[in-house]
Coordinates of C-alpha atoms and ligand atoms in Angstrom, one line a residue:
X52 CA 5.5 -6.6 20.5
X53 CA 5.1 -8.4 17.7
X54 CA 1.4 -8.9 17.8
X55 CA 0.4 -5.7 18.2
X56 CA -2.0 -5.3 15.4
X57 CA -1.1 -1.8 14.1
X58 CA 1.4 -0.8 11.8
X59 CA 4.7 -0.7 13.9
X60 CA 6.7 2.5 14.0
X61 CA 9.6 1.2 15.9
X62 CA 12.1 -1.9 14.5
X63 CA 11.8 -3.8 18.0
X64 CA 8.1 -4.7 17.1
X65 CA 8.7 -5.4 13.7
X66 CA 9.8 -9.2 13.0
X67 CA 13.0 -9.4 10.1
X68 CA 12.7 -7.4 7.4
X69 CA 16.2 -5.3 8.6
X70 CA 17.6 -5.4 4.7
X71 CA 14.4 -3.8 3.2
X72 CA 14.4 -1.3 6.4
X73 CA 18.2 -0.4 5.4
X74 CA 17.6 -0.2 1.5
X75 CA 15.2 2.5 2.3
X76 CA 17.5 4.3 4.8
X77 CA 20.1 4.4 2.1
X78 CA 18.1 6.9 0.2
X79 CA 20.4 5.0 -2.6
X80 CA 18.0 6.9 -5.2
X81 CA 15.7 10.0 -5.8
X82 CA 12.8 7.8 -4.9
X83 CA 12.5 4.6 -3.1
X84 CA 9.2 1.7 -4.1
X85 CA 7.8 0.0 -1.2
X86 CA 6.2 -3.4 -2.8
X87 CA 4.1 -6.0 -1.5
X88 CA 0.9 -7.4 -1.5
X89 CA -1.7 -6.3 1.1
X90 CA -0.7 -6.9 4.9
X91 CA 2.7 -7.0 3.8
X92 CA 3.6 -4.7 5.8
X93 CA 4.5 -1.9 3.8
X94 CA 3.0 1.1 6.2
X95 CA 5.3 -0.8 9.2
X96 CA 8.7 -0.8 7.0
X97 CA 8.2 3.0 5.7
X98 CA 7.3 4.5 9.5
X99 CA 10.1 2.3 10.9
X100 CA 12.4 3.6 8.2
X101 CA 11.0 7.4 8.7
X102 CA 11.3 7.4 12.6
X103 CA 14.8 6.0 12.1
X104 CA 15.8 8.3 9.5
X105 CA 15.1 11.4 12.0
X106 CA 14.7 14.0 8.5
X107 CA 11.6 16.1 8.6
X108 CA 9.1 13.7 7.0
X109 CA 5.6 13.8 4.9
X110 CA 3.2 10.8 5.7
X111 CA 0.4 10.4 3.3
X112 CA -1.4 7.2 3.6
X113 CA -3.3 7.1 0.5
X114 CA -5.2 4.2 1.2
X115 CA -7.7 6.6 3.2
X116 CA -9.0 6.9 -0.1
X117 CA -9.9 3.3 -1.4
X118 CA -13.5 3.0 -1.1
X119 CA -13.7 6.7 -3.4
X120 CA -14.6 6.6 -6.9
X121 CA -12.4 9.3 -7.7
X122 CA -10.7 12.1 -5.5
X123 CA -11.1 15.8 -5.9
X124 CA -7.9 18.1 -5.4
X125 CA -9.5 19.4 -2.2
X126 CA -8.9 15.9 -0.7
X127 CA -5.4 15.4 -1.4
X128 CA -5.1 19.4 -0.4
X129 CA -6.4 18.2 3.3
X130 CA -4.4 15.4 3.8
X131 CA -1.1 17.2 2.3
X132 CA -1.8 19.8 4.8
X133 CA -2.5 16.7 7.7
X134 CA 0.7 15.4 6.7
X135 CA 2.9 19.0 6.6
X136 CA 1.6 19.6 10.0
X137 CA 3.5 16.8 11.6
X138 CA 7.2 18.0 10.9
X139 CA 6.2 21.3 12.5
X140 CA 6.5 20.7 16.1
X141 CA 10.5 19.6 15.8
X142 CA 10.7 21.7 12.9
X143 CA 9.3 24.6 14.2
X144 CA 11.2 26.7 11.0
X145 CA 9.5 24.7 8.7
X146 CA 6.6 26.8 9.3
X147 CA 8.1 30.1 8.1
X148 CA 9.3 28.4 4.8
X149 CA 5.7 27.4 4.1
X150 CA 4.1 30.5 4.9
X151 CA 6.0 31.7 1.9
X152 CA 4.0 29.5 -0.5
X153 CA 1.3 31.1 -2.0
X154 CA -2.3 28.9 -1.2
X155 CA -0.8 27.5 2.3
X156 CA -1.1 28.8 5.3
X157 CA -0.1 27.9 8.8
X158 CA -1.8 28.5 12.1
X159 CA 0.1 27.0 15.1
X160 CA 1.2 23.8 14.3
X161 CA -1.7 23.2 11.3
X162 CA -0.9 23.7 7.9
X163 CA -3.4 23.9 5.5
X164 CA -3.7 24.4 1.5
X165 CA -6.1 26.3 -0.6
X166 CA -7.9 24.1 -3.0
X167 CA -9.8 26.7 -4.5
X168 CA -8.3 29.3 -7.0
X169 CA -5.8 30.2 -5.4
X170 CA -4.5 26.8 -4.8
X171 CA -1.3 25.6 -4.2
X172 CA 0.8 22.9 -6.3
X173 CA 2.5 20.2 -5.2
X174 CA 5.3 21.8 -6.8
X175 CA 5.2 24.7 -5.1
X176 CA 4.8 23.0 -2.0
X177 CA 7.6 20.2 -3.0
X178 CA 9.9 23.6 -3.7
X179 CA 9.0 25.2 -0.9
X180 CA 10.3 22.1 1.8
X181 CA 13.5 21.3 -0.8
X182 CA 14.4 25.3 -0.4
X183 CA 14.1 25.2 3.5
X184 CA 15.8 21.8 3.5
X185 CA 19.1 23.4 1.8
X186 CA 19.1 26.5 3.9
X187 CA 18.8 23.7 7.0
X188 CA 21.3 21.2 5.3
X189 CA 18.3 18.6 5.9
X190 CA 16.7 16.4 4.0
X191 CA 12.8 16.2 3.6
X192 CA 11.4 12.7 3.2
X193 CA 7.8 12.9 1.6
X194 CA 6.3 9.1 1.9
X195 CA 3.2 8.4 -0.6
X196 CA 1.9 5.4 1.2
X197 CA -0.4 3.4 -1.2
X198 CA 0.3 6.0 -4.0
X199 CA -1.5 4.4 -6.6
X200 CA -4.7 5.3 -4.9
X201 CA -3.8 9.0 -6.0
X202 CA -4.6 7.7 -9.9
X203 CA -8.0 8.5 -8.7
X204 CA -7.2 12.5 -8.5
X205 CA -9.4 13.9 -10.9
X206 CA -8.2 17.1 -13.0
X207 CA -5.2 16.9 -11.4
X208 CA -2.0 14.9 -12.0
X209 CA 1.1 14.3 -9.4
X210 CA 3.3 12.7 -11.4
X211 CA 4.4 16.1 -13.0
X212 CA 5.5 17.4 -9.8
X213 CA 7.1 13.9 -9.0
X214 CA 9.3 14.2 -12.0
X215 CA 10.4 17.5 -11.1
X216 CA 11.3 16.8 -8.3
X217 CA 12.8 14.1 -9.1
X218 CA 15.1 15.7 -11.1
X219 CA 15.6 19.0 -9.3
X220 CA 15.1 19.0 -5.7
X221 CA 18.3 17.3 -4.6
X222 CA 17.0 17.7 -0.6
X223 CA 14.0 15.8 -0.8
X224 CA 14.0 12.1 -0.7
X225 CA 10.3 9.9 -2.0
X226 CA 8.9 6.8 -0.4
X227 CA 6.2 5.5 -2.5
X228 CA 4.4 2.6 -1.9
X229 CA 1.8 -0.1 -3.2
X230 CA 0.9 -3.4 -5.2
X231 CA 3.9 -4.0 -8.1
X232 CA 1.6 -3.6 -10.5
X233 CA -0.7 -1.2 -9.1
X234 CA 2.3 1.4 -8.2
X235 CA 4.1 0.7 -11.5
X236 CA 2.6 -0.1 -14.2
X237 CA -1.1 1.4 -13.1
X238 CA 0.0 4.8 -11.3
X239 CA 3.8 5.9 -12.1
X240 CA 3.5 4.1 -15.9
X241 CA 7.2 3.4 -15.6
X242 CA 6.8 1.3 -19.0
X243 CA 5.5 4.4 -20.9
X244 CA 7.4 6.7 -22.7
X245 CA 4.9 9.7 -22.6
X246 CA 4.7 9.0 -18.5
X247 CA 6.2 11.9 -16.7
X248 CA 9.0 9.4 -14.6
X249 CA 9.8 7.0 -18.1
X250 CA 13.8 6.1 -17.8
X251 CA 14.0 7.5 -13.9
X252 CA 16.1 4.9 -11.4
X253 CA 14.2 3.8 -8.8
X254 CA 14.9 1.5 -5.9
X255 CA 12.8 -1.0 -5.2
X256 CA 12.1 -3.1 -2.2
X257 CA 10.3 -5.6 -2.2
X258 CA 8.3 -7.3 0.8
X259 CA 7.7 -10.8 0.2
X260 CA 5.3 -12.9 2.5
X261 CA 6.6 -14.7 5.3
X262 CA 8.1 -18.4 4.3
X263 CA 7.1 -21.5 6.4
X264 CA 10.3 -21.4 8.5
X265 CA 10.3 -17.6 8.7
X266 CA 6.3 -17.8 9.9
X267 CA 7.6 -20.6 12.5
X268 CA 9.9 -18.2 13.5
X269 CA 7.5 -14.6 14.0
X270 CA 4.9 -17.1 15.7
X271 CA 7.8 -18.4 18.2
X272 CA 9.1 -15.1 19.1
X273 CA 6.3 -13.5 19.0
X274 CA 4.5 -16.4 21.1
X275 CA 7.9 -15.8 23.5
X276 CA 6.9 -12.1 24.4
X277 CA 4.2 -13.0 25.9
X278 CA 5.1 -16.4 28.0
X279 CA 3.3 -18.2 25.4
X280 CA 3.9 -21.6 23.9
X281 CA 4.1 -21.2 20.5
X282 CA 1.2 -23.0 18.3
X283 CA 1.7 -25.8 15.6
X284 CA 2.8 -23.7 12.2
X285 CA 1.6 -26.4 9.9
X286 CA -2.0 -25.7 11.3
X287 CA -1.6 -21.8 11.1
X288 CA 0.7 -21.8 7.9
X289 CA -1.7 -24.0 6.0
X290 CA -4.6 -21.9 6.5
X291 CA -3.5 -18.5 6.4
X292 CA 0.1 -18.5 4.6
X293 CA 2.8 -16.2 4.8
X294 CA 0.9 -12.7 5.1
X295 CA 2.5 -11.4 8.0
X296 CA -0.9 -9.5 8.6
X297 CA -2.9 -12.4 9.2
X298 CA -0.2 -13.8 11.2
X299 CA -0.1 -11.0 13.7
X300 CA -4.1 -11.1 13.8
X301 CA -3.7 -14.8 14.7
X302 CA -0.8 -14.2 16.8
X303 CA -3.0 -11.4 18.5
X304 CA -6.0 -13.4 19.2
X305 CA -3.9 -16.6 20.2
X306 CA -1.7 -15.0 23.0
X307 CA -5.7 -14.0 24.1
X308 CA -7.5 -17.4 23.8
X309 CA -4.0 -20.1 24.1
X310 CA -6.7 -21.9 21.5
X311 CA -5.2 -22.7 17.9
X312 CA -8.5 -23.6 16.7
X313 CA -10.3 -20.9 17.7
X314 CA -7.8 -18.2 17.1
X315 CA -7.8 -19.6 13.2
X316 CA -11.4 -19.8 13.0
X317 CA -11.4 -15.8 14.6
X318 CA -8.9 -15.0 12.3
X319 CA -10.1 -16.3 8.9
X320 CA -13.7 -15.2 9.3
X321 CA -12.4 -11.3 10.2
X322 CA -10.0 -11.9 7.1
X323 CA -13.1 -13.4 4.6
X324 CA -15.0 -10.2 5.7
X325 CA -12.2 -7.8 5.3
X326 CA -11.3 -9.2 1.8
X327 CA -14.8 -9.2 0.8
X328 CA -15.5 -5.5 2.2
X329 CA -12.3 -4.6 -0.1
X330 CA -13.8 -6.5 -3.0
X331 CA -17.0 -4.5 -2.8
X332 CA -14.2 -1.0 -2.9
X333 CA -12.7 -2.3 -5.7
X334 CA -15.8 -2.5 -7.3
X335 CA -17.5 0.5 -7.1
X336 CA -17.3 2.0 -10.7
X337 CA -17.2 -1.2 -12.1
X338 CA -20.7 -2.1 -11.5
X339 CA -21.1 -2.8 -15.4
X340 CA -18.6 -5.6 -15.1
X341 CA -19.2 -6.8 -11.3
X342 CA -20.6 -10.5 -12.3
X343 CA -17.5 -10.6 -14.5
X344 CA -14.9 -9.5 -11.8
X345 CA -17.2 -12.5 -9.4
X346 CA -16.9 -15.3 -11.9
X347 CA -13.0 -14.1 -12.5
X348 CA -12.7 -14.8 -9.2
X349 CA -14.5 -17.3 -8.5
X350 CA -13.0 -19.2 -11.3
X351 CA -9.1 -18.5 -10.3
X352 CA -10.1 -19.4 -6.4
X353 CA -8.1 -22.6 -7.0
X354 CA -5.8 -20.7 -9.9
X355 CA -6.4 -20.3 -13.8
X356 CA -4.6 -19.9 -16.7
X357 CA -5.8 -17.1 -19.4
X358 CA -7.4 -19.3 -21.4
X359 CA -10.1 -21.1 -18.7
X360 CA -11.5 -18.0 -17.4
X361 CA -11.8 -16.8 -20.8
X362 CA -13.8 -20.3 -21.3
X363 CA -15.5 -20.1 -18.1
X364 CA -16.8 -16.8 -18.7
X365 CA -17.7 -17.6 -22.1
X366 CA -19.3 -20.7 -20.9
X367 CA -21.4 -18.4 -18.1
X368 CA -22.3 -16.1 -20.9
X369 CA -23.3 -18.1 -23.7
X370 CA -21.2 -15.7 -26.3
X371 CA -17.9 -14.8 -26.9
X372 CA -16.1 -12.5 -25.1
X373 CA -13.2 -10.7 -27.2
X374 CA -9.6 -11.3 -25.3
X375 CA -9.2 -7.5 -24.8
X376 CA -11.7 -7.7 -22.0
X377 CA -10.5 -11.0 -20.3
X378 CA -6.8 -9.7 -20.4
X379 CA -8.3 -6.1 -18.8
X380 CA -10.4 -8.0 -16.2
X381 CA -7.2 -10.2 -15.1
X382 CA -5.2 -7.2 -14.9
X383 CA -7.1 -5.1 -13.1
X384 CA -7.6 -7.7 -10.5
X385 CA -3.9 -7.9 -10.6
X386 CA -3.2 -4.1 -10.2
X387 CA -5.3 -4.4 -6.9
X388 CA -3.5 -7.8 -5.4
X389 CA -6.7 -10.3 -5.6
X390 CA -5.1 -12.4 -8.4
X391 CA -1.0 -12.8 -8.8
X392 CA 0.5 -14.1 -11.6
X393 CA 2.5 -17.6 -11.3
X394 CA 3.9 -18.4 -14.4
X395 CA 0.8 -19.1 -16.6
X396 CA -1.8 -19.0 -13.8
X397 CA -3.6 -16.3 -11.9
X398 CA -3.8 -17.3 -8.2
X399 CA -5.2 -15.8 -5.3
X400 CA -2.8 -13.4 -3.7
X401 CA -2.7 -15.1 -0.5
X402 CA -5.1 -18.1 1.1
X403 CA -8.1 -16.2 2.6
X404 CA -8.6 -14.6 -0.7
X405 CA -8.9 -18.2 -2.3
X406 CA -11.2 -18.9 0.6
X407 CA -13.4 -15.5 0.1
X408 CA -14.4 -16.1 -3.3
X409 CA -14.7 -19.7 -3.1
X410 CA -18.0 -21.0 -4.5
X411 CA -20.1 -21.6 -1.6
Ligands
ATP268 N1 7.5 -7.8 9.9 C1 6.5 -7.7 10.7 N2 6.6 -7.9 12.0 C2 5.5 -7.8 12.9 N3 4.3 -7.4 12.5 C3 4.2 -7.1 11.2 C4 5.2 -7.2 10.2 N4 4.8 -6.9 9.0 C5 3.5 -6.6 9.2 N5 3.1 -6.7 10.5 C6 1.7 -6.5 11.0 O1 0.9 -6.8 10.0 C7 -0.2 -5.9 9.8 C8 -0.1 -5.2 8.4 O2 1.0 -4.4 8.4 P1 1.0 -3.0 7.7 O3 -0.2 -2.3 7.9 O4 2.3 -2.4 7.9 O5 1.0 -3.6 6.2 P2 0.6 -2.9 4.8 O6 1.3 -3.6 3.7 O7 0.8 -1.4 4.9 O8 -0.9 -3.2 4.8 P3 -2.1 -2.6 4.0 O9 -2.1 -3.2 2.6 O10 -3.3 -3.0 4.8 O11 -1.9 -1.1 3.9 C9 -0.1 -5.0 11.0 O12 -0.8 -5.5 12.0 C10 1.4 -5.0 11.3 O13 1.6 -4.7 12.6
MG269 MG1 -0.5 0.2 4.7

């Protein structure tokens, strides 16, 4: 069903996106990017492509970790260990392999990883599944979902044990996913030579939102499933856009109430909250520059170039505010998917963002 408002795991529920499912089965390179704004659907493509795929697989969805500050190694420990548990019951072999690893241990079908002294890598643990996976002729899929959440690790670094992997274990396959900017340029620092992953091929898909004709399309079929007649796009598409999250919300609550109106006004006051409650994430550790990040918003609600929010802030502030910290405000808001560049202007990423930070 298309509306089901989860994450799909199974390619009947999801609507399109077949190409970007078979890039990823293709495993045409060490490591595959899932890219898109939020609600894209990137957790849906990587569990439908994981559940097709049938290799022993890894799930991490990093996004667990949003509204931390920072995350301690302990945390990532847990949910490496949440994550290695699931292979274990078709795998059952697996378990004997990771018993080997100094700093894990396994007790029934739960795995779990010393954080403490004793603690085990990622490497290790990254060796451990590639070593079982050649004995096995499998492969191991490990999927970072979110990934550049994990920039938040403190006194530890992944991308180490990425790179190694990436050039040495031949039996495991990444899925990392995220915002362009965030994944990229924020967390792997593909641009950067000192960055442990600089000049590594990676495949990149990319989900796009939903055009006018393709959002006609979901809303038809979706609308079909359930006996339905299907709603008036212009109405929906205007107000909410291509994200095929809020689309599914709508689609969701519309089946429900057969009420366009009300299923839009449902649907943009859960997204306004939601976007706002994300906002708030964002800024925690930012407090210094909160009214900043407001006004930045506030000022691109109807899209900005550089130079007028530099103005507008300026004006707000009475003084001048040197271009290092406009350009780092911008970009941060960028990394995260508020803003997205067009050309010269910063936009909001989608419709409902516009609408969340409008002035009221
Ligand atoms: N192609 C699609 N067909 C049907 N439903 C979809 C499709 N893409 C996304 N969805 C729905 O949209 C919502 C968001 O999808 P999903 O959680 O996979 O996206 P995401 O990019 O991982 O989002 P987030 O940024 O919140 O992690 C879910 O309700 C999902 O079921
Ligand atoms: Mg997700």
């Amino acid at each position: 069903m298309y509306f089901d408002p989860r994450p799909k795991r199974s390619r009947e529920d999801l609507y399109d996106r077949e190409a970007e499912i078979e890039a990823l089965k293709a495993m045409r390179a060490p490591m595959s990017l899932v890219l898109g704004l939020r609600r894209a659907g990137k957790s849906s493509v990587i569990l439908v492509a994981l559940s097709e795929l049938g290799h022993p697989s890894v799930y991490v969805d990093a996004r667990e970790f949003e509204g931390e500050l920072y995350i301690a190694y302990k945390d990532l420990a847990r949910a490496l260990g949440d994550a290695l548990s699931a292979p274990l019951r078709r795998f059952p072999k697996l378990a004997e392999a990771l018993r080997t690893v100094r700093g894990i241990s396994v007790a029934g079908l739960r795995v779990e990883l010393e954080w403490g002294r004793e603690r085990a890598g990622l490497a290790d643990v990254l060796k451990a599944l590639d070593r079982w996976a050649e004995r096995e002729g499998e492969k191991v899929v490990v999927a970072l979902d979110e990934a550049q959440e994990l920039s938040k690790l403190r006194g530890y670094d992944v991308l180490p044990a990425l790179a190694y992997a990436y050039d040495n274990l031949k039996n495991i396959y990444f899925i990392l996913s995220g915002s362009a900017a965030g994944l990229m340029d924020r967390f792997l620092k593909l641009q950067d030579p000192r960055s442990p992953l600089y000049g590594r091929y990676l495949e990149r898909v990319e989900l796009k939102p939903f055009s006018k004709e393709k959002a006609a399309d979901f809303l038809a079929r979706g609308c079909e499933q359930y006996g339905v007649d299907p709603p008036d796009v212009d109405a929906v598409y205007g107000t909410l856009g291509g994200s095929p999250g809020w689309l599914t919300y709508f689609g969701h609550l519309y089946v429900q109430l057969k009420d366009v109106e009300e299923a839009l006004r449902r649907t943009v006051s859960y997204a306004v909250g939601l976007i706002r409650q994300e906002f708030e994430n964002f800024l925690r550790g930012r407090e210094a520059a909160e009214r900043r990040y407001r006004a930045v918003m506030e000022m691109a609600a109807g899209c900005a170039a550089w130079s007028e929010v530099k103005r507008g802030l300026e004006a707000r502030e009475g003084r001048t505010i040197n271009d290092a910290e406009v350009t780092k405000l911008l970009r941060n808001l960028v990394d995260y998917s508020f803003l997205e560049r067009r050309g010269d202007l910063y936009c909001p990423a989608d419709p409902l963002i516009a609408r969340a930070f409008r002035p009221r």
